[in-house]
Structures are given as C-alpha cells and as structure tokens.
Tab-separated table of C-alpha atoms in Angstrom:
chain	number	residue	atom	x	y	z
A	1	UNK	CA	20.345	-70.372	177.786
A	2	UNK	CA	18.577	-72.272	180.554
A	3	UNK	CA	18.695	-76.029	180.227
A	4	UNK	CA	15.553	-78.125	179.964
A	5	UNK	CA	15.267	-81.278	182.028
A	6	UNK	CA	14.793	-84.265	179.646
A	7	UNK	CA	12.668	-85.975	182.314
A	8	UNK	CA	10.294	-82.996	182.279
A	9	UNK	CA	10.052	-83.167	178.494
A	10	UNK	CA	9.327	-86.905	178.674
A	11	UNK	CA	6.652	-86.402	181.348
A	12	UNK	CA	4.931	-83.715	179.296
A	13	UNK	CA	5.029	-85.937	176.220
A	14	UNK	CA	3.411	-88.804	178.134
A	15	UNK	CA	0.773	-86.487	179.563
A	16	UNK	CA	-0.082	-85.293	176.065
A	17	UNK	CA	-0.319	-88.855	174.738
A	18	UNK	CA	-2.550	-89.893	177.651
A	19	UNK	CA	-4.939	-87.057	176.807
A	20	UNK	CA	-4.968	-88.042	173.123
A	21	UNK	CA	-5.776	-91.652	174.077
A	22	UNK	CA	-8.574	-90.454	176.385
A	23	UNK	CA	-10.166	-88.477	173.551
A	24	UNK	CA	-9.612	-91.366	171.149
A	25	UNK	CA	-11.578	-93.576	173.543
A	26	UNK	CA	-14.467	-91.082	173.536
A	27	UNK	CA	-14.363	-91.045	169.733
A	28	UNK	CA	-14.585	-94.846	169.621
A	29	UNK	CA	-17.510	-94.760	172.070
A	30	UNK	CA	-19.387	-92.685	169.502
A	31	UNK	CA	-18.424	-95.004	166.676
A	32	UNK	CA	-19.791	-97.979	168.609
A	33	UNK	CA	-23.034	-96.081	169.215
A	34	UNK	CA	-23.364	-95.497	165.483
A	35	UNK	CA	-22.659	-99.169	164.783
A	36	UNK	CA	-25.422	-100.157	167.209
A	37	UNK	CA	-27.813	-97.877	165.325
A	38	UNK	CA	-26.770	-99.416	162.004
A	39	UNK	CA	-27.202	-102.924	163.375
A	40	UNK	CA	-30.985	-102.467	163.513
A	41	UNK	CA	-31.000	-101.664	159.787
A	42	UNK	CA	-29.114	-104.783	158.718
A	43	UNK	CA	-32.150	-107.071	158.556
A	44	UNK	CA	-32.986	-106.425	154.897
A	45	UNK	CA	-29.413	-106.135	153.624
A	46	UNK	CA	-27.588	-108.733	151.557
A	47	UNK	CA	-25.418	-111.365	153.214
A	48	UNK	CA	-22.277	-109.678	151.871
A	49	UNK	CA	-23.151	-106.319	153.414
A	50	UNK	CA	-23.996	-107.961	156.742
A	51	UNK	CA	-20.650	-109.779	156.782
A	52	UNK	CA	-18.749	-106.562	156.049
A	53	UNK	CA	-20.649	-104.818	158.836
A	54	UNK	CA	-19.765	-107.593	161.300
A	55	UNK	CA	-16.099	-107.396	160.307
A	56	UNK	CA	-16.082	-103.601	160.774
A	57	UNK	CA	-17.788	-103.921	164.153
A	58	UNK	CA	-15.329	-106.588	165.325
A	59	UNK	CA	-12.335	-104.419	164.382
A	60	UNK	CA	-13.843	-101.380	166.103
A	61	UNK	CA	-14.628	-103.319	169.286
A	62	UNK	CA	-11.103	-104.757	169.368
A	63	UNK	CA	-9.559	-101.302	169.044
A	64	UNK	CA	-11.980	-99.843	171.598
A	65	UNK	CA	-11.071	-102.570	174.105
A	66	UNK	CA	-7.388	-101.645	173.758
A	67	UNK	CA	-7.725	-97.855	173.764
A	68	UNK	CA	-10.082	-97.753	176.767
A	69	UNK	CA	-7.285	-99.090	179.019
A	70	UNK	CA	-5.112	-96.034	178.539
A	71	UNK	CA	-1.329	-95.939	178.541
A	72	UNK	CA	0.973	-97.502	181.102
A	73	UNK	CA	2.204	-94.570	183.236
A	74	UNK	CA	5.598	-96.249	183.762
A	75	UNK	CA	6.412	-97.356	180.200
A	76	UNK	CA	6.775	-95.216	177.111
A	77	UNK	CA	4.266	-95.818	174.324
A	78	UNK	CA	2.789	-98.872	176.025
A	79	UNK	CA	-0.871	-99.619	176.660
A	80	UNK	CA	-2.064	-101.281	179.829
A	81	UNK	CA	-3.038	-104.898	179.496
A	82	UNK	CA	-1.601	-108.239	178.441
A	83	UNK	CA	0.963	-108.369	175.632
A	84	UNK	CA	0.857	-111.641	173.697
A	85	UNK	CA	3.844	-111.018	171.450
A	86	UNK	CA	6.730	-108.541	171.565
A	87	UNK	CA	8.450	-107.810	168.252
A	88	UNK	CA	12.154	-106.894	168.523
A	89	UNK	CA	14.834	-105.942	166.022
A	90	UNK	CA	17.349	-108.650	165.165
A	91	UNK	CA	20.545	-106.566	165.531
A	92	UNK	CA	20.121	-105.299	169.107
A	93	UNK	CA	16.749	-106.447	170.425
A	94	UNK	CA	15.028	-103.059	170.457
A	95	UNK	CA	11.241	-103.206	170.839
A	96	UNK	CA	9.557	-102.574	167.475
A	97	UNK	CA	5.938	-103.418	168.289
A	98	UNK	CA	3.660	-105.151	170.767
A	99	UNK	CA	0.700	-107.415	170.064
A	100	UNK	CA	-1.991	-106.860	172.687
A	101	UNK	CA	-4.707	-109.300	173.665
A	102	UNK	CA	-8.267	-107.916	173.649
A	103	UNK	CA	-11.657	-109.458	174.288
A	104	UNK	CA	-12.090	-109.701	170.517
A	105	UNK	CA	-9.088	-109.734	168.147
A	106	UNK	CA	-5.412	-109.078	168.922
A	107	UNK	CA	-3.972	-105.693	167.946
A	108	UNK	CA	-0.394	-104.938	166.895
A	109	UNK	CA	0.869	-101.471	167.893
A	110	UNK	CA	4.240	-100.200	166.589
A	111	UNK	CA	6.588	-98.556	169.061
A	112	UNK	CA	7.646	-95.985	166.454
A	113	UNK	CA	5.236	-95.654	163.503
A	114	UNK	CA	6.667	-95.853	160.006
A	115	UNK	CA	5.131	-93.232	157.737
A	116	UNK	CA	6.861	-94.217	154.524
A	117	UNK	CA	9.528	-91.547	154.206
A	118	UNK	CA	11.565	-91.467	157.430
A	119	UNK	CA	14.762	-93.240	156.429
A	120	UNK	CA	17.010	-90.817	158.297
A	121	UNK	CA	16.764	-90.351	162.060
A	122	UNK	CA	17.245	-86.603	161.560
A	123	UNK	CA	14.172	-86.489	159.302
A	124	UNK	CA	11.773	-88.034	161.797
A	125	UNK	CA	9.642	-84.873	162.067
A	126	UNK	CA	5.916	-84.751	161.365
A	127	UNK	CA	3.528	-81.819	161.330
A	128	UNK	CA	6.273	-79.274	162.018
A	129	UNK	CA	7.187	-76.455	159.648
A	130	UNK	CA	10.799	-75.414	159.105
A	131	UNK	CA	10.715	-72.380	161.417
A	132	UNK	CA	9.259	-74.392	164.302
A	133	UNK	CA	11.782	-77.134	163.696
A	134	UNK	CA	14.653	-74.664	164.132
A	135	UNK	CA	13.157	-73.371	167.386
A	136	UNK	CA	12.621	-76.873	168.756
A	137	UNK	CA	16.150	-77.894	167.856
A	138	UNK	CA	17.611	-74.861	169.632
A	139	UNK	CA	15.558	-75.381	172.800
A	140	UNK	CA	15.783	-79.164	173.001
A	141	UNK	CA	19.146	-79.671	171.311
A	142	UNK	CA	20.274	-81.987	174.110
A	143	UNK	CA	17.016	-83.959	174.138
A	144	UNK	CA	16.516	-86.689	171.555
A	145	UNK	CA	13.733	-85.427	169.290
A	146	UNK	CA	11.106	-88.108	168.758
A	147	UNK	CA	8.532	-88.306	166.025
A	148	UNK	CA	4.814	-88.142	166.678
A	149	UNK	CA	3.345	-91.431	167.879
A	150	UNK	CA	-0.391	-90.710	167.691
A	151	UNK	CA	-1.669	-88.883	164.626
A	152	UNK	CA	-4.409	-86.373	165.430
A	153	UNK	CA	-6.077	-84.832	162.363
A	154	UNK	CA	-8.960	-82.359	162.658
A	155	UNK	CA	-11.053	-81.083	159.751
A	156	UNK	CA	-10.903	-77.434	160.839
A	157	UNK	CA	-12.984	-76.222	157.901
A	158	UNK	CA	-15.910	-78.484	158.809
A	159	UNK	CA	-15.542	-77.534	162.483
A	160	UNK	CA	-15.649	-73.804	161.681
A	161	UNK	CA	-18.675	-74.212	159.374
A	162	UNK	CA	-20.617	-76.197	161.975
A	163	UNK	CA	-19.801	-73.743	164.765
A	164	UNK	CA	-20.929	-70.853	162.571
A	165	UNK	CA	-24.164	-72.675	161.677
A	166	UNK	CA	-25.005	-73.507	165.297
A	167	UNK	CA	-24.324	-69.943	166.400
A	168	UNK	CA	-26.807	-68.693	163.799
A	169	UNK	CA	-29.463	-71.267	164.687
A	170	UNK	CA	-29.091	-70.970	168.473
A	171	UNK	CA	-28.380	-67.277	168.503
A	172	UNK	CA	-25.563	-67.914	170.976
A	173	UNK	CA	-22.068	-66.502	170.628
A	174	UNK	CA	-19.865	-68.054	171.810
A	175	UNK	CA	-21.191	-71.600	172.032
A	176	UNK	CA	-20.791	-73.428	175.365
A	177	UNK	CA	-17.374	-74.982	175.829
A	178	UNK	CA	-18.883	-78.474	176.097
A	179	UNK	CA	-20.548	-78.128	172.685
A	180	UNK	CA	-17.369	-76.786	171.085
A	181	UNK	CA	-15.475	-79.809	172.399
A	182	UNK	CA	-18.159	-82.177	171.038
A	183	UNK	CA	-18.016	-80.609	167.581
A	184	UNK	CA	-14.233	-80.809	167.450
A	185	UNK	CA	-14.250	-84.432	168.617
A	186	UNK	CA	-16.749	-85.377	165.892
A	187	UNK	CA	-14.418	-84.026	163.199
A	188	UNK	CA	-11.123	-85.314	164.632
A	189	UNK	CA	-9.515	-88.623	163.701
A	190	UNK	CA	-6.981	-90.482	165.862
A	191	UNK	CA	-4.604	-93.152	164.623
A	192	UNK	CA	-1.210	-94.784	165.039
A	193	UNK	CA	0.299	-95.577	161.613
A	194	UNK	CA	0.592	-99.345	161.066
A	195	UNK	CA	-1.601	-100.157	164.088
A	196	UNK	CA	-3.531	-103.195	162.869
A	197	UNK	CA	-6.308	-105.393	164.202
A	198	UNK	CA	-4.993	-108.870	163.364
A	199	UNK	CA	-7.355	-111.174	161.501
A	200	UNK	CA	-7.128	-114.597	159.906
A	201	UNK	CA	-6.248	-113.028	156.557
A	202	UNK	CA	-2.917	-111.910	158.000
A	203	UNK	CA	-1.803	-115.566	158.007
A	204	UNK	CA	-1.415	-115.518	154.213
A	205	UNK	CA	2.162	-115.862	153.004
A	206	UNK	CA	1.370	-114.488	149.554
A	207	UNK	CA	-1.321	-112.232	148.143
A	208	UNK	CA	-1.957	-111.396	144.501
A	209	UNK	CA	-3.103	-107.895	143.591
A	210	UNK	CA	-3.426	-106.590	140.011
A	211	UNK	CA	-1.424	-109.532	138.789
A	212	UNK	CA	1.445	-108.932	141.206
A	213	UNK	CA	2.241	-111.394	144.002
A	214	UNK	CA	3.651	-109.995	147.242
A	215	UNK	CA	4.182	-110.982	150.864
A	216	UNK	CA	1.876	-109.116	153.306
A	217	UNK	CA	4.087	-107.324	155.798
A	218	UNK	CA	4.640	-104.390	158.102
A	219	UNK	CA	7.577	-101.978	157.966
A	220	UNK	CA	8.658	-101.101	161.497
A	221	UNK	CA	10.986	-98.237	162.341
A	222	UNK	CA	13.864	-98.774	164.749
A	223	UNK	CA	16.889	-96.761	165.830
A	224	UNK	CA	18.824	-99.423	163.908
A	225	UNK	CA	16.885	-98.593	160.740
A	226	UNK	CA	13.810	-99.883	158.947
A	227	UNK	CA	12.811	-103.486	159.717
A	228	UNK	CA	10.585	-105.830	157.709
A	229	UNK	CA	8.052	-108.161	159.346
A	230	UNK	CA	5.839	-110.597	157.438
A	231	UNK	CA	2.318	-110.646	158.899
A	232	UNK	CA	2.130	-114.450	158.967
A	233	UNK	CA	4.997	-114.532	161.495
A	234	UNK	CA	2.814	-112.679	164.006
A	235	UNK	CA	-0.150	-114.980	163.384
A	236	UNK	CA	2.092	-118.031	163.788
A	237	UNK	CA	3.463	-116.615	167.059
A	238	UNK	CA	-0.060	-116.119	168.377
A	239	UNK	CA	-1.035	-119.671	167.456
A	240	UNK	CA	2.039	-121.210	169.084
A	241	UNK	CA	1.953	-118.813	172.063
A	242	UNK	CA	5.439	-117.537	171.233
A	243	UNK	CA	6.001	-114.396	173.276
A	244	UNK	CA	8.911	-112.910	171.338
A	245	UNK	CA	9.769	-112.689	167.626
A	246	UNK	CA	12.399	-110.781	165.651
A	247	UNK	CA	12.327	-108.661	162.504
C-alpha cells in the first residue's frame, strides 16, 4: 500500500479549516446585519430586553473580530492576532488554549475541544461512522488521527425544503450555484466547543444553581489527559497581564 505523507495530510487539514473559518466569517457578517436590523426595534422594549440585546451584540462582535482574521498559516489551530494568555498543561506544558484580544471582549479558544466523552485518545473521533473509521485507520495508520476542531452542522432537511420551494416559485432547476451556497450558509452553524467570549461574570469563584454551588470552569483536553481550569484564573491573568497560566 502506498504511504501517505503526514505533511500532506496536515496541509489538507489546515486548508479545510481555513475554508471553514472563511465561511464562519460570512455567517457572522449576516448575524451582525440582523442585529443592526433589530437595533432599530429596541426603542420601545424594556430595559432588561435592551441589556440582553447589547450583551448578545457584544459577544457576536467579539467573535466576529476574531474569526475575520483567519488562521495563522504557520501554526496549527491558531488564529492570527495578539494572544493575551496561553493556557498550558501542568505536567508537560502542552498548549491547551489561547485567549485572544479583540476590539471588544477577549475570547478563549481551546486547542483541542472537549466534547464531554473523549477520555481515551483512541476514542477521539467525531462525525465518523464505524465503517469510515476502519478505512481511515487503514489509510492513515501511521498518521496521528486528530479529532475535529471546528464543528460544522447543517440542517439538511431545511436546506432541501427551501431549495425545493425556490425551484417551484422561480421555475428554475437547478438553482444558480451562488443561491445554493447562500441557502446552505443560512442553515449551517459553526462552532468550536468550549470557545467562550470572556465576560466579567467569569471572574466568579462560585456560582449557585438549583441549590448547588459549583466553581465555573472549563475542561480542556490534552494529550496528557483532561485538564480542569477555573474561569476566574483566566480573568485574573487578564487583569494582571499574566501571559501564561497552567491547568
């Protein structure tokens, strides 16, 4: 069997992630347009609703400012732009997450997203059925298999229904490629699990919910295992301009 160059695999993975980030940026452009439209309707709303709208807009603008930069072509899973804080694992210093500065609020982005069930390195597969997993393992057996970084979820049923409706109304089959891409983008969501826009509330050391007190935190996945990071440690690092913390 012909061997596959790991560098080629890595380059293709980065190319795919760059494209996903580009589309994510377009998606956020649309969300900001919708927020601008909603802004003009806020005049008669209650103070509570207005405050929630402002908080949503601030989070969206912070994320948009980060995503628009694109990924660093020379570093894996790293956005362009200034990093305020780097989170590393205590045992060996592996990078767990980066906190990026934006024009609005800082954003923490995990290097390897934790999805709640990946305790074993060999189980770090997402969105792959068993047959595909076997094929991938046979082809890339010598290449470290890495889990998905950016989650891309499309509501295919809604996409198909809208395409069918537009074909009937316009009397065009097939629809122009540009319109098909617009429809799919409207019904596709992009995310990185545990990516968080950091706000003042993250400085809390304890939070009570349904009578239970807990410490707000992130779980960050590392090759050393699962690491625990209290959110207030990141806020404290930002306040004191500490560039590196450990989990």
